[in-house]
Coordinates of C-alpha atoms in Angstrom, one line a residue:
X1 CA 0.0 0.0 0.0
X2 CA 1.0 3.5 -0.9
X3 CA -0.3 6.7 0.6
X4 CA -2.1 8.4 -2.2
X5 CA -5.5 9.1 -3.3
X6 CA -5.7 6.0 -6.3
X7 CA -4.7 3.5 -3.6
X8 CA -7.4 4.6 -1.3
X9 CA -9.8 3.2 -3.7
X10 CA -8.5 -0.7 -2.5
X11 CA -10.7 -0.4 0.5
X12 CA -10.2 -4.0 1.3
X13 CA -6.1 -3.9 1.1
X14 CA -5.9 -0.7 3.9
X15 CA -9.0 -2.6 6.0
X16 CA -6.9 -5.8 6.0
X17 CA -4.0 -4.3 7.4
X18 CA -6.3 -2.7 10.1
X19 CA -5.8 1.2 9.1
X20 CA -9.1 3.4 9.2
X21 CA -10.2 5.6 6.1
X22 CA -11.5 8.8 6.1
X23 CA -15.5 8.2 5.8
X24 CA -16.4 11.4 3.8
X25 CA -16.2 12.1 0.4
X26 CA -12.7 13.4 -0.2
X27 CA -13.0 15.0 -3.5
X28 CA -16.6 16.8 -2.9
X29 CA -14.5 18.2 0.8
X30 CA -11.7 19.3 -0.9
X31 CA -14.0 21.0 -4.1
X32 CA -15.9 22.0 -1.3
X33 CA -12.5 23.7 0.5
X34 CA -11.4 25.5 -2.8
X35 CA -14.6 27.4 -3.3
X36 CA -15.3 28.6 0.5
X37 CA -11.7 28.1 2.5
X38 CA -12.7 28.4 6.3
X39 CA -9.6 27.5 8.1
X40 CA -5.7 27.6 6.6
X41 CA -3.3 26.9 9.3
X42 CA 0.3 27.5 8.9
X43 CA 3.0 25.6 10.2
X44 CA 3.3 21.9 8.4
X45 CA 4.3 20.0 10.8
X46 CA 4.3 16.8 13.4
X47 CA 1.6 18.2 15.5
X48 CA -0.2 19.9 13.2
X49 CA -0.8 16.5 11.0
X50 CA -1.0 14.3 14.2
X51 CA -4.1 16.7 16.2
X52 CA -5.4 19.6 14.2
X53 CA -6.1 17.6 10.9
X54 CA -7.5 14.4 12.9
X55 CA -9.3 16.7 14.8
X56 CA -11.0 18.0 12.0
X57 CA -11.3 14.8 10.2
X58 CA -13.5 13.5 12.6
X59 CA -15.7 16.2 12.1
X60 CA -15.9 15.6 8.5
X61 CA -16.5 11.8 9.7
X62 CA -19.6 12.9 11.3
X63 CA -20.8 15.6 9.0
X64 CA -20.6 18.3 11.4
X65 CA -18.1 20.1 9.3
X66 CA -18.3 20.6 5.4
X67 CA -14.3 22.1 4.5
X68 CA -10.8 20.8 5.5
X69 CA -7.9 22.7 6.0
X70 CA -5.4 23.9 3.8
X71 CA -1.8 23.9 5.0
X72 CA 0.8 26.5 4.3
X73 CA 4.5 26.8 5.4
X74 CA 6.9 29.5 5.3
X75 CA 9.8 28.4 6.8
X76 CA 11.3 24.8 5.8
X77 CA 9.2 24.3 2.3
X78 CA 10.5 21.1 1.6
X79 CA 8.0 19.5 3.7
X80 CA 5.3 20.8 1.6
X81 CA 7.6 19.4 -1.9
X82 CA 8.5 15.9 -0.2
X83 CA 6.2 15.1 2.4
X84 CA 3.0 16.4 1.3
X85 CA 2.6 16.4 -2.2
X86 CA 3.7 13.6 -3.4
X87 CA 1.3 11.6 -1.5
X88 CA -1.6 13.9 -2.3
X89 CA -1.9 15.7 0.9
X90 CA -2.6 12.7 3.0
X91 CA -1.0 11.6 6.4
X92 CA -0.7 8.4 8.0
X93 CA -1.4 9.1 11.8
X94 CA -0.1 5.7 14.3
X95 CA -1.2 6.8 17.9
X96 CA 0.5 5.1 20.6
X97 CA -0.9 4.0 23.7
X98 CA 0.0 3.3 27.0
X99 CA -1.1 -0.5 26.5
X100 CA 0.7 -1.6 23.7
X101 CA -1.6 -0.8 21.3
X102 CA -1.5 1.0 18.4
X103 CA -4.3 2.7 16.0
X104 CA -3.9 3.3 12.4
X105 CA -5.6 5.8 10.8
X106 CA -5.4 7.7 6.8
X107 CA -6.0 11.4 7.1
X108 CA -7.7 13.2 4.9
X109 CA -9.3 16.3 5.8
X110 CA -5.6 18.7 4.4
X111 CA -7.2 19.6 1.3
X112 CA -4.4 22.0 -0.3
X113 CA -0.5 22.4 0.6
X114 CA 0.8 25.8 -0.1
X115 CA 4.2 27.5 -0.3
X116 CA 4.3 31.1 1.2
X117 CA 6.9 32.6 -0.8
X118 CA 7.0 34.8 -3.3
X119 CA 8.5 33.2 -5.7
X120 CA 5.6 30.5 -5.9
X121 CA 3.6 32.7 -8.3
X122 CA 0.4 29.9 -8.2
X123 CA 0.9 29.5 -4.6
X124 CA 0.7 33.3 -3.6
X125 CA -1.7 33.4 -6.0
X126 CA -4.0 30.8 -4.1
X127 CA -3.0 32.3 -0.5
X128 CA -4.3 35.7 -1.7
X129 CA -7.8 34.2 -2.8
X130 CA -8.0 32.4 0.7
X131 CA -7.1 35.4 2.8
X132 CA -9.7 37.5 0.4
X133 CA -12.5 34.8 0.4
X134 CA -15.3 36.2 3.1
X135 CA -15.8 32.2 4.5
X136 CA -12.5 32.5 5.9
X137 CA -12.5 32.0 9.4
X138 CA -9.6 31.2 11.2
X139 CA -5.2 31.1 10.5
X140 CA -4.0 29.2 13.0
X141 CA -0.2 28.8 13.6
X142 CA 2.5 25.8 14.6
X143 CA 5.6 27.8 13.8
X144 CA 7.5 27.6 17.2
X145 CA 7.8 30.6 19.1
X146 CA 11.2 31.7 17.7
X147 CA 8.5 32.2 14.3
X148 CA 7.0 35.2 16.1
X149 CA 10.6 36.7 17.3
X150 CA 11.4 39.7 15.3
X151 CA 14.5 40.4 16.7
X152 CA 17.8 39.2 18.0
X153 CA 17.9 38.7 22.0
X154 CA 20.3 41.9 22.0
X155 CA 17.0 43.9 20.5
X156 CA 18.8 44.0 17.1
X157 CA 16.4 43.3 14.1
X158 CA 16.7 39.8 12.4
X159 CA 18.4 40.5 9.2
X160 CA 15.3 39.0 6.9
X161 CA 12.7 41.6 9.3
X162 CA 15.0 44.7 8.9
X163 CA 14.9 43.9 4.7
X164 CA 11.3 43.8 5.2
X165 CA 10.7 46.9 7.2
X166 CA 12.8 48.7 4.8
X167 CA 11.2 47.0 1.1
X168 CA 7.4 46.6 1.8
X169 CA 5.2 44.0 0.5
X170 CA 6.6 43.0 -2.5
X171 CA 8.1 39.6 -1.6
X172 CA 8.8 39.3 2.0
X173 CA 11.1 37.3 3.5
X174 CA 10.2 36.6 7.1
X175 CA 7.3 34.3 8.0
X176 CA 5.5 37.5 9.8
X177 CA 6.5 39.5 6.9
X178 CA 4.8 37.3 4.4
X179 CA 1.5 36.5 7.1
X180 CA 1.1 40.5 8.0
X181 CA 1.1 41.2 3.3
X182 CA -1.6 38.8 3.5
X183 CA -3.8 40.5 6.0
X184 CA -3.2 43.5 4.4
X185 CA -5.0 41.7 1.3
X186 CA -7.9 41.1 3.4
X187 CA -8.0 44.4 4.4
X188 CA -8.3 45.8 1.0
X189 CA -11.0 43.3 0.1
X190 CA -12.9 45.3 2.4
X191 CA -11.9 44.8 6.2
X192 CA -12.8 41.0 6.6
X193 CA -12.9 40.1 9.9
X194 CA -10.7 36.7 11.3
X195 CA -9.4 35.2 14.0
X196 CA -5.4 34.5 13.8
X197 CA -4.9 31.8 16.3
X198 CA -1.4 30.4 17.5
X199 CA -1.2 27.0 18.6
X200 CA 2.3 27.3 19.8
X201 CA 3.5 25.8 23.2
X202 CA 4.8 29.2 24.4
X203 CA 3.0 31.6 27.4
X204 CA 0.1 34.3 26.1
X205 CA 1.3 33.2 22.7
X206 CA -1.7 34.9 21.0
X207 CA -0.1 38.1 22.7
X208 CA 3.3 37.4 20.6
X209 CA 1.7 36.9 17.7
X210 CA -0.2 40.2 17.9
X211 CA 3.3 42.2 18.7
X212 CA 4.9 40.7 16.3
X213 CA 1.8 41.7 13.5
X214 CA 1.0 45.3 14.8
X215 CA 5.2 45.9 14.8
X216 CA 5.0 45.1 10.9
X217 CA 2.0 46.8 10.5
X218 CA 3.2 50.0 12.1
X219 CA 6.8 50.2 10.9
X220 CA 5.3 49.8 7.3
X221 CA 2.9 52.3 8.1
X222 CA 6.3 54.3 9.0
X223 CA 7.7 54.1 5.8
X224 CA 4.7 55.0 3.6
X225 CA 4.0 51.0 2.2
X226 CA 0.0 50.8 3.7
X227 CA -1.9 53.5 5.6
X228 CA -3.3 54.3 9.0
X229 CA -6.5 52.5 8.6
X230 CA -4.6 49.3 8.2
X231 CA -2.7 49.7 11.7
X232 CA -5.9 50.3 12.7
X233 CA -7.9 47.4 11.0
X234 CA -5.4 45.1 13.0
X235 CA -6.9 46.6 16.4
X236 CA -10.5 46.4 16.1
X237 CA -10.9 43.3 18.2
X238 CA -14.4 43.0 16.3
X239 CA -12.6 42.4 13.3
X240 CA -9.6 40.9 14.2
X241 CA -8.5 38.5 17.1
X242 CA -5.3 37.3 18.6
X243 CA -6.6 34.6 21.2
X244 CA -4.4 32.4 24.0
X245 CA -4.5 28.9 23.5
X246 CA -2.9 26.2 25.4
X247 CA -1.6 22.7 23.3
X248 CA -0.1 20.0 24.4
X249 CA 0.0 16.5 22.9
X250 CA 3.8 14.8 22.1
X251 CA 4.5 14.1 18.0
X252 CA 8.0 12.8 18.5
X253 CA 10.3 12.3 15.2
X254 CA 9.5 9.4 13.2
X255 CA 10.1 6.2 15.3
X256 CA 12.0 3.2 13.9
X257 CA 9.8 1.1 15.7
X258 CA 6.7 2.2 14.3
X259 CA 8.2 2.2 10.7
X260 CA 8.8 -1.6 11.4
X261 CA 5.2 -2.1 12.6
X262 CA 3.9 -0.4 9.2
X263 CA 6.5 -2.3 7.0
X264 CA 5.1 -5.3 8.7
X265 CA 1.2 -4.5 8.0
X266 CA 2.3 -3.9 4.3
X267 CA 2.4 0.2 4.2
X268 CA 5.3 1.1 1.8
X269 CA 5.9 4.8 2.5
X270 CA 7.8 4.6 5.3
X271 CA 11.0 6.3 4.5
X272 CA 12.4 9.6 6.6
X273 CA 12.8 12.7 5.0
X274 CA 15.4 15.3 6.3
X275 CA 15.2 18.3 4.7
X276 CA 17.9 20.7 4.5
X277 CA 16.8 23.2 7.3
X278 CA 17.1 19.8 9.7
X279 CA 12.9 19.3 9.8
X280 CA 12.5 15.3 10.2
X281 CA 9.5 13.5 8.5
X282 CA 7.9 11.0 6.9
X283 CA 4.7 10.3 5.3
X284 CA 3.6 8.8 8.5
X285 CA 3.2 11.0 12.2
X286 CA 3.4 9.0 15.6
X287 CA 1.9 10.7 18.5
X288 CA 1.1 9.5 22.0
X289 CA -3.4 9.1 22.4
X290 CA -3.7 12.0 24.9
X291 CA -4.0 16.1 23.4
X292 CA -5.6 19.1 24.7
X293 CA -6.3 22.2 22.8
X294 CA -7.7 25.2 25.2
X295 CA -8.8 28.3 23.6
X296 CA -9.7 31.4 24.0
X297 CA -13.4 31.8 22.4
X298 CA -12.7 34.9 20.2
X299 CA -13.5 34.3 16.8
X300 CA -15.0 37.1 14.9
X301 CA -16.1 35.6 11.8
X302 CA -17.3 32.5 13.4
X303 CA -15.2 29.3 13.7
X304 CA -15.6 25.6 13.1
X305 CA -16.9 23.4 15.6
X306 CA -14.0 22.0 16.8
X307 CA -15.3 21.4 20.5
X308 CA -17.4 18.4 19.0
X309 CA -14.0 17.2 18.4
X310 CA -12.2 18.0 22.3
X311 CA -11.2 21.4 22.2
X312 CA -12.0 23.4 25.2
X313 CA -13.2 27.1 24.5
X314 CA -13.2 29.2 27.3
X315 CA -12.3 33.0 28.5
X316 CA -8.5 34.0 28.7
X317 CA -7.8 34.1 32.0
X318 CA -9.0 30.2 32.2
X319 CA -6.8 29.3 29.3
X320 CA -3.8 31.5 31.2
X321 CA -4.7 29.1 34.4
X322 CA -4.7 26.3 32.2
X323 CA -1.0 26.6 31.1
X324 CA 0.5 27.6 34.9
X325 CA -1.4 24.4 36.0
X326 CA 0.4 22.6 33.0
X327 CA 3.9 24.6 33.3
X328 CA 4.3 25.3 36.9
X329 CA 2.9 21.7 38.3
X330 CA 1.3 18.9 36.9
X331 CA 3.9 18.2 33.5
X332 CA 6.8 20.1 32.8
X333 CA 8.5 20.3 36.5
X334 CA 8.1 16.5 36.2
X335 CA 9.6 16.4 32.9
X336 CA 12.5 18.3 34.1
X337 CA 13.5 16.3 37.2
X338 CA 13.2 12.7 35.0
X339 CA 15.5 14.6 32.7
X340 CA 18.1 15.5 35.0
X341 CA 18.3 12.0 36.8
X342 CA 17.5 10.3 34.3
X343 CA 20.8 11.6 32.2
X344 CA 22.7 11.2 35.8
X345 CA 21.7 8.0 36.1
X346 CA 22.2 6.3 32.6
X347 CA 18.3 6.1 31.1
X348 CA 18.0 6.9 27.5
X349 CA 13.9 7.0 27.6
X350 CA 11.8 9.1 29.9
X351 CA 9.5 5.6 29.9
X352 CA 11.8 3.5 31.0
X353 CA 12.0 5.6 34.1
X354 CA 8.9 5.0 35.3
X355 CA 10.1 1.5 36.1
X356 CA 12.4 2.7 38.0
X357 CA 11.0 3.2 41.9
X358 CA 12.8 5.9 43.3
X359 CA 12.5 8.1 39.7
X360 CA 9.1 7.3 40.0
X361 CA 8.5 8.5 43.5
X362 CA 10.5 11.0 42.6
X363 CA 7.7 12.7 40.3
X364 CA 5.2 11.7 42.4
X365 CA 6.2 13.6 45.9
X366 CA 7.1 16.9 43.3
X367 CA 3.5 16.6 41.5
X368 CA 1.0 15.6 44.3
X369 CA 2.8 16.9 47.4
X370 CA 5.0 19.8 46.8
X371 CA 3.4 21.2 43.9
X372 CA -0.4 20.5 44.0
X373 CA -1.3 22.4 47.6
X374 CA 0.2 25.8 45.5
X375 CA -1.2 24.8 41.7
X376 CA -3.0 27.0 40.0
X377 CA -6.5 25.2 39.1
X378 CA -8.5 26.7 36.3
X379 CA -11.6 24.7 36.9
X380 CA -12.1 23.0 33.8
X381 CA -9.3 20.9 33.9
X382 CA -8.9 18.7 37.6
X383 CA -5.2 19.2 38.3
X384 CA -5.0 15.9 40.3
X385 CA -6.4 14.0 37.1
X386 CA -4.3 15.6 34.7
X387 CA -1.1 14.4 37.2
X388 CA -2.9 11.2 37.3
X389 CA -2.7 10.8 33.4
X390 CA 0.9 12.2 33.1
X391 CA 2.1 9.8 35.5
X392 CA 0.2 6.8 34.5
X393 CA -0.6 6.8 30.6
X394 CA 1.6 9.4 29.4
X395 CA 5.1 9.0 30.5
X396 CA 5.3 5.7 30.6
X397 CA 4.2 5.0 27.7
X398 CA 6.8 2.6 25.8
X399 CA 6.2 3.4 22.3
X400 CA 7.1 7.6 23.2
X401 CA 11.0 7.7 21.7
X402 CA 11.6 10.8 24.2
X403 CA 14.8 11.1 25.9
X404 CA 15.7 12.6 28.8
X405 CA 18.6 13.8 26.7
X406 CA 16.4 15.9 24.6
X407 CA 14.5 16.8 27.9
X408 CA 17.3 18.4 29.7
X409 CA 17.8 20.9 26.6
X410 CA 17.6 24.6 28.2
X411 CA 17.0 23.7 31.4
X412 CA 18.2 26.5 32.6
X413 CA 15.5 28.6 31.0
X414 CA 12.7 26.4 32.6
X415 CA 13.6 26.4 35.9
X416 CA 11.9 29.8 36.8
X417 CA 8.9 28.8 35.3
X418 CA 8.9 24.9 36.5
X419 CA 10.2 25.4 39.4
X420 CA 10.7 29.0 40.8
X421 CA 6.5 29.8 40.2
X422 CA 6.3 27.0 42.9
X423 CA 9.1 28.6 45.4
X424 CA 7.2 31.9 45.0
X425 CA 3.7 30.4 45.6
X426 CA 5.3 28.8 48.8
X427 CA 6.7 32.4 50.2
X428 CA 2.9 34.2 49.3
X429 CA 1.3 31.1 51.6
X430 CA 0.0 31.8 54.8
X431 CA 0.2 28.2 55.8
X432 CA 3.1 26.6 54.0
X433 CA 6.5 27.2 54.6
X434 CA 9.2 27.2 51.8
X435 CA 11.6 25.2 53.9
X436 CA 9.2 22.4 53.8
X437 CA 9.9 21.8 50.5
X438 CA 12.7 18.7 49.8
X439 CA 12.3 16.7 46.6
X440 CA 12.1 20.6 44.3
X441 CA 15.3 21.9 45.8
X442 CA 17.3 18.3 45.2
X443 CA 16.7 18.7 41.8
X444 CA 18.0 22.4 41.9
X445 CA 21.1 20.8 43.2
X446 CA 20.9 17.4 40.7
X447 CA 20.8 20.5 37.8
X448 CA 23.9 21.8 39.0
X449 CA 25.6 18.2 39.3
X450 CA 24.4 17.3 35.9
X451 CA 26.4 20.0 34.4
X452 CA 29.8 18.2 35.9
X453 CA 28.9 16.0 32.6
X454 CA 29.9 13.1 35.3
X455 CA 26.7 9.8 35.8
X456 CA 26.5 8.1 38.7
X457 CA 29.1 5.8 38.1
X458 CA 31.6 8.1 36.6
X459 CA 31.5 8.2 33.1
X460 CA 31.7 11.4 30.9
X461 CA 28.9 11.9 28.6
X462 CA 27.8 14.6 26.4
X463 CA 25.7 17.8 28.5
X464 CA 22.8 18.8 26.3
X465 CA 22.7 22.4 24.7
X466 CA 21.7 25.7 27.5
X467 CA 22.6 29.2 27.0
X468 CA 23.6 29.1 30.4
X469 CA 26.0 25.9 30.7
X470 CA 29.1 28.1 29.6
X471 CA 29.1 30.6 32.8
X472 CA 27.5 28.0 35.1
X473 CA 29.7 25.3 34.3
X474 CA 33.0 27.5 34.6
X475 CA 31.9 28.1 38.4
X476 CA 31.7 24.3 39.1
X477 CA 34.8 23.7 36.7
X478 CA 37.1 22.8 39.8
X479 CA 35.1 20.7 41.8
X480 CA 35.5 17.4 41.2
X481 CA 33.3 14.1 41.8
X482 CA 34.3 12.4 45.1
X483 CA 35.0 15.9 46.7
X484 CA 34.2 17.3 50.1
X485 CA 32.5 20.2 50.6
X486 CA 31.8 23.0 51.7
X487 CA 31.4 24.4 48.2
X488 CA 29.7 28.2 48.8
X489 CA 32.2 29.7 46.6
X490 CA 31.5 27.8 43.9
X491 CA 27.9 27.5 44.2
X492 CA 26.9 30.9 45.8
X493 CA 27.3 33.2 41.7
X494 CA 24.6 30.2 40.4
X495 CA 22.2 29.7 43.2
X496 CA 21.5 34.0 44.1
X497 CA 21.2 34.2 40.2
X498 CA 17.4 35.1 40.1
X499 CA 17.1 34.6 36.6
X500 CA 17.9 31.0 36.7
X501 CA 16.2 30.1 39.6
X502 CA 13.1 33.2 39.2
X503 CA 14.1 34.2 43.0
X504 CA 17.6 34.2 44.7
X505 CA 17.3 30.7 46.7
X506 CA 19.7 32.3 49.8
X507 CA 17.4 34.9 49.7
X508 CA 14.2 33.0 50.6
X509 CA 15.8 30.4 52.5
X510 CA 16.7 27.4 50.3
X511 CA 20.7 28.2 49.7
X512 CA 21.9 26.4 52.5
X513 CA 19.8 23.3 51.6
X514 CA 20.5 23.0 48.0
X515 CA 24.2 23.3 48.7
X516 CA 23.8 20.4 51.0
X517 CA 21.9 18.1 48.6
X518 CA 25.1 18.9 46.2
X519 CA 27.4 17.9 48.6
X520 CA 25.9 14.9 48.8
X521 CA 25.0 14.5 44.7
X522 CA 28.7 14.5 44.1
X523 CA 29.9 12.3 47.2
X524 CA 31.1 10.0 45.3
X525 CA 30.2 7.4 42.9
X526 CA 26.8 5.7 43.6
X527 CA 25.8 9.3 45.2
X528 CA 23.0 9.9 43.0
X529 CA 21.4 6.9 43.8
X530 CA 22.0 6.9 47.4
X531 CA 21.1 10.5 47.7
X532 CA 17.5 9.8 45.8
X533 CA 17.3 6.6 48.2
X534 CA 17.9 8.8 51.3
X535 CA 15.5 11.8 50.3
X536 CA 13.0 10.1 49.4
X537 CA 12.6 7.8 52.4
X538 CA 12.7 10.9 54.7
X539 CA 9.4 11.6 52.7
X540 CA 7.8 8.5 53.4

């Protein structure tokens, strides 16, 4: 079996190999689509395919919804030339779950695959009939948050933005630049209203998105390209909206594993594709079964009914609470301290530490007992549940290819969010006490001992990428593993560093303590392990 729309027609070969079909008409959708475009999202990849399109195909399943989406991308275009196109717009979606199973299924509800570049005459033809066509509803956006950064992180303009300001629309270069020449389209066609959602895991991301637009609009507004009544177009929040949204569902890179299972069932297109900008893909998107999508309800033209399909719509400030219950507590904080032991102690897969007692009561003590008395709860969502699910479906799930390698990238940037939101909450309480926190400041101190680039048993490896590892790592460049302590002058410049930690841990009591649990982290070999060991049955 290929993926493309003549094999589709051999029902029986794709029903014996147990993959589900799309059960609407694909060519009257996708006819359907072309005349009256309601939703183009942009952003082609891995989570897009693997929860936006499914969501909407089950929609067209049921017959609530009439149009697919059309896809565009603006960054890495070769995904567009070798991963959709040639197999006619259609994806393979293989969700894993926690049981073993698996669950095939042929997407079909991407109707178009565009290029947004100028020099795709037919394509920027197409895009500026979409963004003029009155059905049009909603952009949404998978783009990553460095998509919506303008700028260097020294305030300097990105070269492609600052060619942009300066030329106009004429063929723009950045993926704003290109998005903001489109709107200005709509606007000319007569100030069509439309929602421009992003979908991207970063905070108040429909906020970023907005800067980013209203800087173009404004700066071109500057230099004579469009007039005022564009600028002010983009602020009329009856015409145009920029809401929050909260995602989260894992689309890892193509998994050998799966590939095999495919090859097996007879499913041909299984190959990788690299492109040149380092995007990985394949015909075929694996995904762990859980995904939420929380959004704010702000949709001026109308929107498709996408919470017939999960998606939670609610006000801003839930979807706000959503994320600091997601960020601050019940996922990412236990993410970060699997990642850090897990490197320390030799795991390559965050499932396979689940299996392991003391990583697992690890997570548990930081989820349920340090972090849930402070978590944020944004009533919709039960934090307890959502721990329940991380803990018990999601993580250790054996078919997720996540390592805690790839975890512990940047740490240093999460740990004011994961970590120091928690610390903070702690110091407002009336009833808790920030010294009575244990497990939260042991991984503080297992960060710290991770960056020796020393395991547990004293072998070198290889210190994932952090903006921070340079300076931080200098300061703990003389200590070695098997040393005694005291080492305050060493770890004093790191730990009062607010910006790692989101508050100064001497400051609000926790110095002393961390410095301790390091003491004991870098003992010796076997510390690690016997420090978890000894922590964790204090907490018994």
């Amino acid at each position: 079996m290929k993926l493309n729309l003549r094999e589709l027609k051999n029902q029986s070969a794709w029903q014996k190999a147990e993959i589900r079909l799309p059960r609407f008409n694909l060519e009257k959708v996708r006819l359907e689509t072309q005349k009256s475009p309601t939703w183009i999202h942009f952003g082609a990849g891995n989570i897009f395919r693997a929860f936006l399109a499914n969501v909407q195909q089950n929609l067209l399943n049921d017959g609530v919804e009439k149009t697919g989406i059309i896809v565009a991308e603006g960054y890495d275009y070769e995904i567009i030339e070798k991963t959709y196109r040639p197999h006619d717009n259609l994806s393979l979606l293989v969700t894993l779950k926690a049981d073993g199973k698996i669950e095939k299924t042929v997407v079909g509800s991407i109707t178009e695959s565009l290029i947004v570049d100028g020099k795709y005459t037919e394509d920027v033809s197409r895009l500026k009939e979409i963004f003029t066509s009155i059905s049009l509803q909603m952009v949404s956006f998978t783009i990553t948050e460095k998509g919506y950064c303008l700028t260097r992180p020294n305030g300097e303009l990105l070269p492609d933005v600052e060619e942009d300001f300066a030329n106009g629309m004429g063929c723009p270069k950045s993926y704003i630049g290109k998005l903001v020449s489109l709107l200005h389209e709509r606007y000319l066609a007569g100030k069509l209203p439309l929602a421009l959602v992003s979908m991207d895991n970063c905070s108040h991301n429909g906020s970023k998105l907005y800067e980013a637009v209203n800087r173009f609009a404004r700066e071109w507004v500057k230099n004579g390209f469009v007039d005022e009544g564009f600028s002010a177009y983009l602020n009329n929040q009856k015409l145009i909206s920029f809401p929050w949204t909260m995602i989260d569902k894992i689309t890892p890179r193509p998994d050998e594993g799966v590939r095999e299972m495919l090859s097996e069932c007879g499913f041909e297109d299984t190959a990788d594709i690299v492109t040149r900008k380092h995007t990985y893909s394949a015909p075929f998107v694996n995904s762990e079964e859980v995904q939420y999508l929380v959004a704010e309800d702000w949709f001026p033209n109308g929107r498709p009914m996408l919470e017939r399909g999960g998606v939670i719509f609610t006000t801003r400030e839930t979807v706000d609470k959503v994320e600091k219950m997601k960020v601050c507590t019940c996922l990412n904080p236990l993410h970060t301290a699997l990642a850090i032991f897990g490197c320390l102690l030799s795991f390559t897969k965050i499932s396979s530490e689940m299996k392991d007692p003391d990583l697992r009561k690890l997570v548990e003590i930081i989820g349920y007992r340090e972090g849930l008395p402070v978590v944020v709860n944004p009533g919709i969502i039960d934090p307890r549940m959502f721990i329940d699910e991380v803990l018990n479906i999601r993580i250790p799930n054996p078919f997720m290819p996540d390592t805690p390698q790839r975890i512990a990238t940047d740490t240093s940037q999460k740990i004011p969010i994961r970590f120091g939101e928690t610390i903070k909450a702690y110091l407002r309480s009336e009833t808790l006490k920030v010294q009575d926190l244990r497990l939260i400041p042991l991984v503080l101190a297992g960060w710290c001992r991770y960056l020796m680039g020393i395991d547990d048993s004293g072998k070198p490896f290889e210190v994932s990428s952090d903006p921070m590892y340079e300076s931080v790592s200098t300061c703990l460049s003389h200590i070695k593993l098997g040393q005694k302590g005291p080492f305050h002058t060493e770890l004093e410049p790191i730990f009062s560093n607010d910006k790692i930690f989101g508050v100064n841990l001497y400051e609000v009591g926790l110095g002393d303590a961390v410095e301790k649990d390091f003491e004991e982290l870098v003992s010796g070999a076997g510390a690690v392990r016997s420090a978890l060991k000894k922590h964790l049955s204090e907490e018994a």
